[in-house]
Short mmCIF file of C-alpha atoms in Angstrom, two decimals:
data_model
loop_
_atom_site.label_atom_id
_atom_site.label_comp_id
_atom_site.label_asym_id
_atom_site.label_seq_id
_atom_site.Cartn_x
_atom_site.Cartn_y
_atom_site.Cartn_z
CA UNK A 11 -36.93 68.44 23.33
CA UNK A 12 -37.38 66.37 20.19
CA UNK A 13 -33.95 67.38 18.87
CA UNK A 14 -32.34 66.34 22.17
CA UNK A 15 -33.98 62.92 21.99
CA UNK A 16 -32.82 62.49 18.40
CA UNK A 17 -29.27 63.39 19.41
CA UNK A 18 -29.37 60.90 22.30
CA UNK A 19 -30.72 58.23 19.94
CA UNK A 20 -27.91 58.89 17.45
CA UNK A 21 -25.28 58.63 20.21
CA UNK A 22 -26.79 55.35 21.43
CA UNK A 23 -26.70 53.92 17.92
CA UNK A 24 -23.06 54.95 17.47
CA UNK A 25 -22.13 53.40 20.82
CA UNK A 26 -23.95 50.19 20.00
CA UNK A 27 -22.09 49.93 16.70
CA UNK A 28 -18.73 50.37 18.39
CA UNK A 29 -19.66 47.90 21.11
CA UNK A 30 -20.65 45.38 18.44
CA UNK A 31 -17.31 45.79 16.66
CA UNK A 32 -15.38 45.59 19.93
CA UNK A 33 -17.17 42.39 20.88
CA UNK A 34 -17.15 40.58 17.55
CA UNK A 35 -14.04 41.95 15.82
CA UNK A 36 -12.03 38.70 16.28
CA UNK A 37 -14.86 36.60 14.85
CA UNK A 38 -15.36 38.94 11.91
CA UNK A 39 -11.62 38.96 11.25
CA UNK A 40 -11.53 35.14 11.37
CA UNK A 41 -14.37 34.89 8.84
CA UNK A 42 -12.65 37.41 6.58
CA UNK A 43 -9.35 35.54 6.81
CA UNK A 44 -10.97 32.22 5.93
CA UNK A 45 -12.74 33.79 2.97
CA UNK A 46 -9.50 35.35 1.73
CA UNK A 47 -7.44 32.16 2.02
CA UNK A 48 -10.24 30.09 0.48
CA UNK A 49 -10.20 32.39 -2.55
CA UNK A 50 -6.41 32.56 -2.75
CA UNK A 51 -5.65 28.88 -2.13
CA UNK A 52 -8.16 26.14 -3.10
CA UNK A 53 -6.49 23.62 -0.76
CA UNK A 54 -7.37 25.71 2.27
CA UNK A 55 -10.99 24.53 2.62
CA UNK A 56 -10.23 20.84 2.14
CA UNK A 57 -11.36 18.69 5.07
CA UNK A 58 -7.83 17.37 5.53
CA UNK A 59 -6.38 20.87 5.85
CA UNK A 60 -9.11 22.12 8.19
CA UNK A 61 -8.63 19.15 10.52
CA UNK A 62 -4.88 19.76 10.36
CA UNK A 63 -5.45 23.34 11.47
CA UNK A 64 -7.58 22.16 14.38
CA UNK A 65 -5.00 19.56 15.36
CA UNK A 66 -2.19 22.09 15.21
CA UNK A 67 -3.96 24.64 17.42
CA UNK A 68 -5.19 22.11 19.97
CA UNK A 69 -1.97 22.17 22.02
CA UNK A 70 -1.58 25.94 22.16
CA UNK A 71 -5.35 26.16 22.51
CA UNK A 72 -5.26 24.20 25.77
CA UNK A 73 -2.55 26.54 27.07
CA UNK A 74 -4.56 29.57 25.93
CA UNK A 75 -7.55 28.41 27.99
CA UNK A 76 -5.48 28.54 31.18
CA UNK A 77 -3.73 31.74 30.11
CA UNK A 78 -7.17 33.35 29.96
CA UNK A 79 -7.62 32.72 33.69
CA UNK A 80 -4.18 34.19 34.40
CA UNK A 81 -4.61 37.32 32.26
CA UNK A 82 -8.09 37.92 33.66
CA UNK A 83 -6.39 38.54 37.02
CA UNK A 84 -3.96 41.02 35.40
CA UNK A 85 -1.23 38.38 35.50
CA UNK A 86 0.95 36.74 32.87
CA UNK A 87 2.64 33.35 32.54
CA UNK A 88 5.76 33.30 30.39
CA UNK A 89 6.81 29.84 31.55
CA UNK A 90 4.21 27.74 29.72
CA UNK A 91 6.50 26.61 26.90
CA UNK A 92 9.31 25.57 29.22
CA UNK A 93 6.93 23.80 31.58
CA UNK A 94 5.44 21.88 28.65
CA UNK A 95 8.94 20.63 27.81
CA UNK A 96 9.73 19.61 31.39
CA UNK A 97 6.36 17.94 32.02
CA UNK A 98 6.54 16.16 28.67
CA UNK A 99 9.92 14.62 29.47
CA UNK A 100 8.65 13.41 32.84
CA UNK A 101 5.60 11.86 31.17
CA UNK A 102 7.81 10.22 28.55
CA UNK A 103 10.14 8.78 31.17
CA UNK A 104 7.20 7.28 33.06
CA UNK A 105 5.73 5.87 29.85
CA UNK A 106 9.10 4.27 29.00
CA UNK A 107 9.68 2.89 32.49
CA UNK A 108 12.66 5.14 33.21
CA UNK A 109 15.42 7.01 31.46
CA UNK A 110 17.34 3.80 30.75
CA UNK A 111 14.70 2.87 28.12
CA UNK A 112 14.61 6.28 26.43
CA UNK A 113 15.91 5.05 23.08
CA UNK A 114 13.96 1.79 22.85
CA UNK A 115 11.27 1.87 20.20
CA UNK A 116 7.92 0.37 21.08
CA UNK A 117 9.24 -1.47 24.11
CA UNK A 118 6.32 -3.50 25.44
CA UNK A 119 6.00 -4.14 29.16
CA UNK A 120 8.80 -1.83 30.27
CA UNK A 121 6.71 1.30 30.91
CA UNK A 122 4.03 2.27 33.40
CA UNK A 123 1.26 3.05 30.92
CA UNK A 124 -0.26 6.19 29.47
CA UNK A 125 -2.47 6.91 32.49
CA UNK A 126 0.43 7.21 34.93
CA UNK A 127 2.41 9.14 32.32
CA UNK A 128 -0.41 11.67 31.94
CA UNK A 129 -0.81 11.89 35.71
CA UNK A 130 2.93 12.47 36.17
CA UNK A 131 2.92 15.31 33.63
CA UNK A 132 -0.09 16.96 35.27
CA UNK A 133 1.35 16.61 38.79
CA UNK A 134 4.63 18.21 37.69
CA UNK A 135 2.72 21.03 36.00
CA UNK A 136 0.46 21.66 38.99
CA UNK A 137 3.37 21.67 41.47
CA UNK A 138 5.37 24.12 39.35
CA UNK A 139 2.31 26.31 38.92
CA UNK A 140 1.66 26.21 42.67
CA UNK A 141 5.23 27.33 43.41
CA UNK A 142 4.89 30.23 41.00
CA UNK A 143 1.51 31.17 42.46
CA UNK A 144 2.93 31.22 45.99
CA UNK A 145 5.86 33.34 44.86
CA UNK A 146 3.49 35.88 43.34
CA UNK A 147 1.15 36.04 46.34
CA UNK A 148 3.39 35.44 49.35
CA UNK A 149 6.60 37.14 48.23
CA UNK A 150 4.76 39.83 46.24
CA UNK A 151 7.00 39.37 43.20
CA UNK A 152 5.39 40.59 39.95
CA UNK A 153 4.02 37.74 37.80
CA UNK A 154 6.16 38.86 34.85
CA UNK A 155 9.36 38.41 36.87
CA UNK A 156 8.27 35.13 38.49
CA UNK A 157 7.25 33.45 35.26
CA UNK A 158 10.23 34.85 33.37
CA UNK A 159 12.40 33.11 35.96
CA UNK A 160 10.23 30.01 35.61
CA UNK A 161 10.72 30.05 31.85
CA UNK A 162 14.47 29.75 32.34
CA UNK A 163 14.34 27.40 35.34
CA UNK A 164 11.92 24.88 33.81
CA UNK A 165 13.84 24.82 30.53
CA UNK A 166 17.00 24.13 32.48
CA UNK A 167 15.22 21.41 34.46
CA UNK A 168 14.08 19.82 31.19
CA UNK A 169 17.62 19.83 29.82
CA UNK A 170 18.97 18.38 33.06
CA UNK A 171 16.29 15.72 33.34
CA UNK A 172 16.58 14.53 29.75
CA UNK A 173 20.32 15.00 29.48
CA UNK A 174 19.73 17.22 26.47
CA UNK A 175 18.35 14.35 24.39
CA UNK A 176 14.85 13.21 23.40
CA UNK A 177 12.77 10.34 24.77
CA UNK A 178 10.83 8.65 22.00
CA UNK A 179 9.12 5.48 20.85
CA UNK A 180 5.91 4.97 22.85
CA UNK A 181 3.28 2.27 22.84
CA UNK A 182 0.17 2.75 20.65
CA UNK A 183 -2.04 3.31 23.70
CA UNK A 184 0.08 6.39 24.49
CA UNK A 185 0.37 7.84 20.99
CA UNK A 186 -3.38 7.43 20.40
CA UNK A 187 -4.00 10.50 22.55
CA UNK A 188 -2.06 12.62 20.09
CA UNK A 189 -2.48 10.79 16.80
CA UNK A 190 -5.76 8.92 17.12
CA UNK A 191 -9.19 9.87 15.83
CA UNK A 192 -12.77 9.40 16.93
CA UNK A 193 -14.57 9.23 13.63
CA UNK A 194 -12.99 11.92 11.44
CA UNK A 195 -12.08 14.16 14.40
CA UNK A 196 -8.55 14.01 15.86
CA UNK A 197 -8.41 13.18 19.57
CA UNK A 198 -6.41 16.35 20.50
CA UNK A 199 -9.20 18.45 18.97
CA UNK A 200 -11.81 16.67 21.09
CA UNK A 201 -9.71 17.21 24.22
CA UNK A 202 -9.30 20.91 23.42
CA UNK A 203 -13.00 21.49 22.75
CA UNK A 204 -14.06 19.52 25.84
CA UNK A 205 -11.84 21.57 28.14
CA UNK A 206 -12.92 24.76 26.37
CA UNK A 207 -16.52 23.98 27.29
CA UNK A 208 -15.49 23.19 30.87
CA UNK A 209 -13.48 26.42 31.16
CA UNK A 210 -16.36 28.44 29.70
CA UNK A 211 -18.81 26.99 32.23
CA UNK A 212 -16.36 27.62 35.07
CA UNK A 213 -15.83 31.27 34.22
CA UNK A 214 -19.38 32.12 33.26
CA UNK A 215 -21.57 30.12 35.61
CA UNK A 216 -19.62 29.39 38.80
CA UNK A 217 -18.81 31.43 41.87
CA UNK A 218 -15.10 30.89 41.29
CA UNK A 219 -15.37 32.38 37.81
CA UNK A 220 -17.04 35.51 39.16
CA UNK A 221 -14.28 35.79 41.75
CA UNK A 222 -11.60 35.65 39.03
CA UNK A 223 -13.29 38.52 37.19
CA UNK A 224 -13.67 40.48 40.42
CA UNK A 225 -10.01 40.13 41.37
CA UNK A 226 -8.89 41.12 37.88
CA UNK A 227 -11.26 44.08 37.73
CA UNK A 228 -10.39 45.60 41.11
CA UNK A 229 -8.29 43.57 43.59
CA UNK A 230 -8.77 46.01 46.44
CA UNK A 231 -12.55 46.06 46.05
CA UNK A 232 -12.54 42.26 45.88
CA UNK A 233 -10.52 42.10 49.09
CA UNK A 234 -12.89 44.51 50.85
CA UNK A 235 -15.78 42.31 49.68
CA UNK A 236 -14.34 39.41 51.63
CA UNK A 237 -12.63 37.49 48.83
CA UNK A 238 -9.34 35.72 49.48
CA UNK A 239 -7.46 37.48 46.70
CA UNK A 240 -4.17 35.67 47.26
CA UNK A 241 -5.83 32.28 47.06
CA UNK A 242 -7.57 33.17 43.82
CA UNK A 243 -4.38 34.59 42.30
CA UNK A 244 -2.41 31.48 43.25
CA UNK A 245 -5.13 29.21 41.88
CA UNK A 246 -4.90 30.58 38.34
CA UNK A 247 -1.22 29.60 38.19
CA UNK A 248 -2.13 26.14 39.41
CA UNK A 249 -4.68 25.96 36.58
CA UNK A 250 -1.98 27.08 34.17
CA UNK A 251 0.31 24.33 35.46
CA UNK A 252 -2.44 21.73 35.06
CA UNK A 253 -2.97 22.65 31.43
CA UNK A 254 0.79 22.70 30.81
CA UNK A 255 0.98 19.11 32.03
CA UNK A 256 -2.01 18.05 29.95
CA UNK A 257 -0.66 19.79 26.85
CA UNK A 258 2.75 18.19 27.39
CA UNK A 259 1.21 14.72 27.45
CA UNK A 260 -0.84 15.33 24.29
CA UNK A 261 2.14 16.89 22.50
CA UNK A 262 4.45 13.98 23.37
CA UNK A 263 1.77 11.54 22.20
CA UNK A 264 1.30 13.43 18.96
CA UNK A 265 5.02 13.62 18.14
CA UNK A 266 5.83 10.19 19.62
CA UNK A 267 8.69 12.02 21.30
CA UNK A 268 9.50 14.42 24.12
CA UNK A 269 12.50 16.73 24.22
CA UNK A 270 13.83 19.73 26.09
CA UNK A 271 13.29 22.12 23.18
CA UNK A 272 9.58 21.34 22.94
CA UNK A 273 7.24 24.29 23.45
CA UNK A 274 9.81 26.90 22.42
CA UNK A 275 8.00 30.10 21.51
CA UNK A 276 4.63 28.89 22.78
CA UNK A 277 4.43 31.90 25.12
CA UNK A 278 4.02 34.33 22.23
CA UNK A 279 1.44 32.23 20.41
CA UNK A 280 -0.62 31.59 23.54
CA UNK A 281 -0.64 35.19 24.76
CA UNK A 282 -1.45 36.35 21.23
CA UNK A 283 -4.42 33.98 21.06
CA UNK A 284 -5.83 35.28 24.34
CA UNK A 285 -5.28 38.97 23.63
CA UNK A 286 -6.53 38.79 20.05
CA UNK A 287 -9.59 36.96 21.39
CA UNK A 288 -10.53 40.05 23.38
CA UNK A 289 -9.17 39.35 26.87
CA UNK A 290 -7.78 42.56 28.33
CA UNK A 291 -4.17 42.58 29.52
CA UNK A 292 -5.37 44.91 32.28
CA UNK A 293 -7.59 42.15 33.70
CA UNK A 294 -11.26 41.73 34.47
CA UNK A 295 -12.50 41.42 30.89
CA UNK A 296 -12.51 38.48 28.49
CA UNK A 297 -14.16 35.17 27.63
CA UNK A 298 -13.19 31.61 26.79
CA UNK A 299 -15.16 31.84 23.56
CA UNK A 300 -13.01 34.79 22.54
CA UNK A 301 -9.88 32.80 23.34
CA UNK A 302 -11.07 29.90 21.18
CA UNK A 303 -11.71 32.34 18.32
CA UNK A 304 -8.28 33.91 18.85
CA UNK A 305 -6.63 30.49 18.84
CA UNK A 306 -8.37 29.53 15.60
CA UNK A 307 -7.51 32.91 14.09
CA UNK A 308 -3.79 32.40 14.76
CA UNK A 309 -3.97 28.85 13.41
CA UNK A 310 -5.84 29.86 10.26
CA UNK A 311 -3.48 32.78 9.67
CA UNK A 312 -0.32 30.67 9.99
CA UNK A 313 -1.77 27.83 7.93
CA UNK A 314 -2.89 30.16 5.16
CA UNK A 315 0.45 31.93 5.05
CA UNK A 316 2.25 28.58 4.84
CA UNK A 317 0.01 27.43 1.98
CA UNK A 318 0.83 30.68 0.19
CA UNK A 319 4.59 30.12 0.76
CA UNK A 320 5.02 33.22 2.91
CA UNK A 321 8.36 33.36 4.73
CA UNK A 322 8.35 32.30 8.39
CA UNK A 323 10.10 35.58 9.21
CA UNK A 324 7.24 37.54 7.72
CA UNK A 325 4.78 35.36 9.66
CA UNK A 326 6.41 36.46 12.93
CA UNK A 327 6.17 40.12 11.87
CA UNK A 328 2.46 39.73 11.08
CA UNK A 329 1.70 38.06 14.41
CA UNK A 330 3.58 40.79 16.28
CA UNK A 331 1.70 43.55 14.48
CA UNK A 332 -1.63 41.88 15.18
CA UNK A 333 -0.83 41.63 18.91
CA UNK A 334 0.11 45.32 19.03
CA UNK A 335 -3.09 46.31 17.21
CA UNK A 336 -5.22 44.12 19.49
CA UNK A 337 -3.78 45.73 22.64
CA UNK A 338 -4.13 49.22 21.12
CA UNK A 339 -7.76 48.51 20.25
CA UNK A 340 -8.44 47.22 23.78
CA UNK A 341 -6.87 50.35 25.29
CA UNK A 342 -8.92 52.61 23.02
CA UNK A 343 -12.12 50.69 23.81
CA UNK A 344 -11.56 51.03 27.57
CA UNK A 345 -10.84 54.75 27.23
CA UNK A 346 -14.00 55.29 25.18
CA UNK A 347 -16.18 53.38 27.67
CA UNK A 348 -14.90 55.60 30.50
CA UNK A 349 -15.83 58.74 28.54
CA UNK A 350 -19.28 57.38 27.68
#
């Protein structure tokens, strides 16, 4: 009897250790990365560089927050980069008072202000997200196919709307949202962290958040429990569209320009941030905190590699390998939990 209890105790300890690693692996990896780059490159830990890292990840971080909602429902959104470009051009046109003023620099009194520009970007994002959500739920088209089509369609819409050229030269009240600071902290970082807190509260402490987890974990069981699965699925794409519009506004303000090629490749970075942060591609498992850690991990990794003069081609290889390992680890963890 005593030997059996000892064996059970040993198994429990082994399981607890694995569970700890599965839960905190991204955080431990982030700490290890920061320690490595700090030792290899003295400039890494300077306050200027750390704030630069935070500023750089704030745009993709906002998109990663919404991508967490989408992936939690076993969905995917490949259109985020293209929608950022389209929404950003619309915001820029509103800020400049129309396409006729696209090349004027600092034209005072010709635009409609930053508030309407931000609202226009968000409205465009929400409407596009709503259309994609309806296509997924009403027409039963897989999210991968819908958002792959959206990636092409929104990029084409951005090229058509902007005529292939940029819109630049905004008033200081507009660019402040991307370039300004509150104390030593860049405004985009504050926006990212504020919405991260809001997203965390929504997922963890609200009824809607529990419904998102339920739909991602088992859609049929959620439907039998009385949840409107289609409405919840559509809503996460609306959330994604909202954050695309917000990110587009902040990005245009930061660069003092909007163009059709903006956001190219964001899909990979955003999905990588979410998956590396521990959100399962199979749905039903993940947290906003993990996504924030994953976003910072990608930012720290890229920044450190740049400081060490590592080729951009090698950087892409490293990110791809990390994504593959993260998904493999998630698959192994799920398989082990089933056996236990």
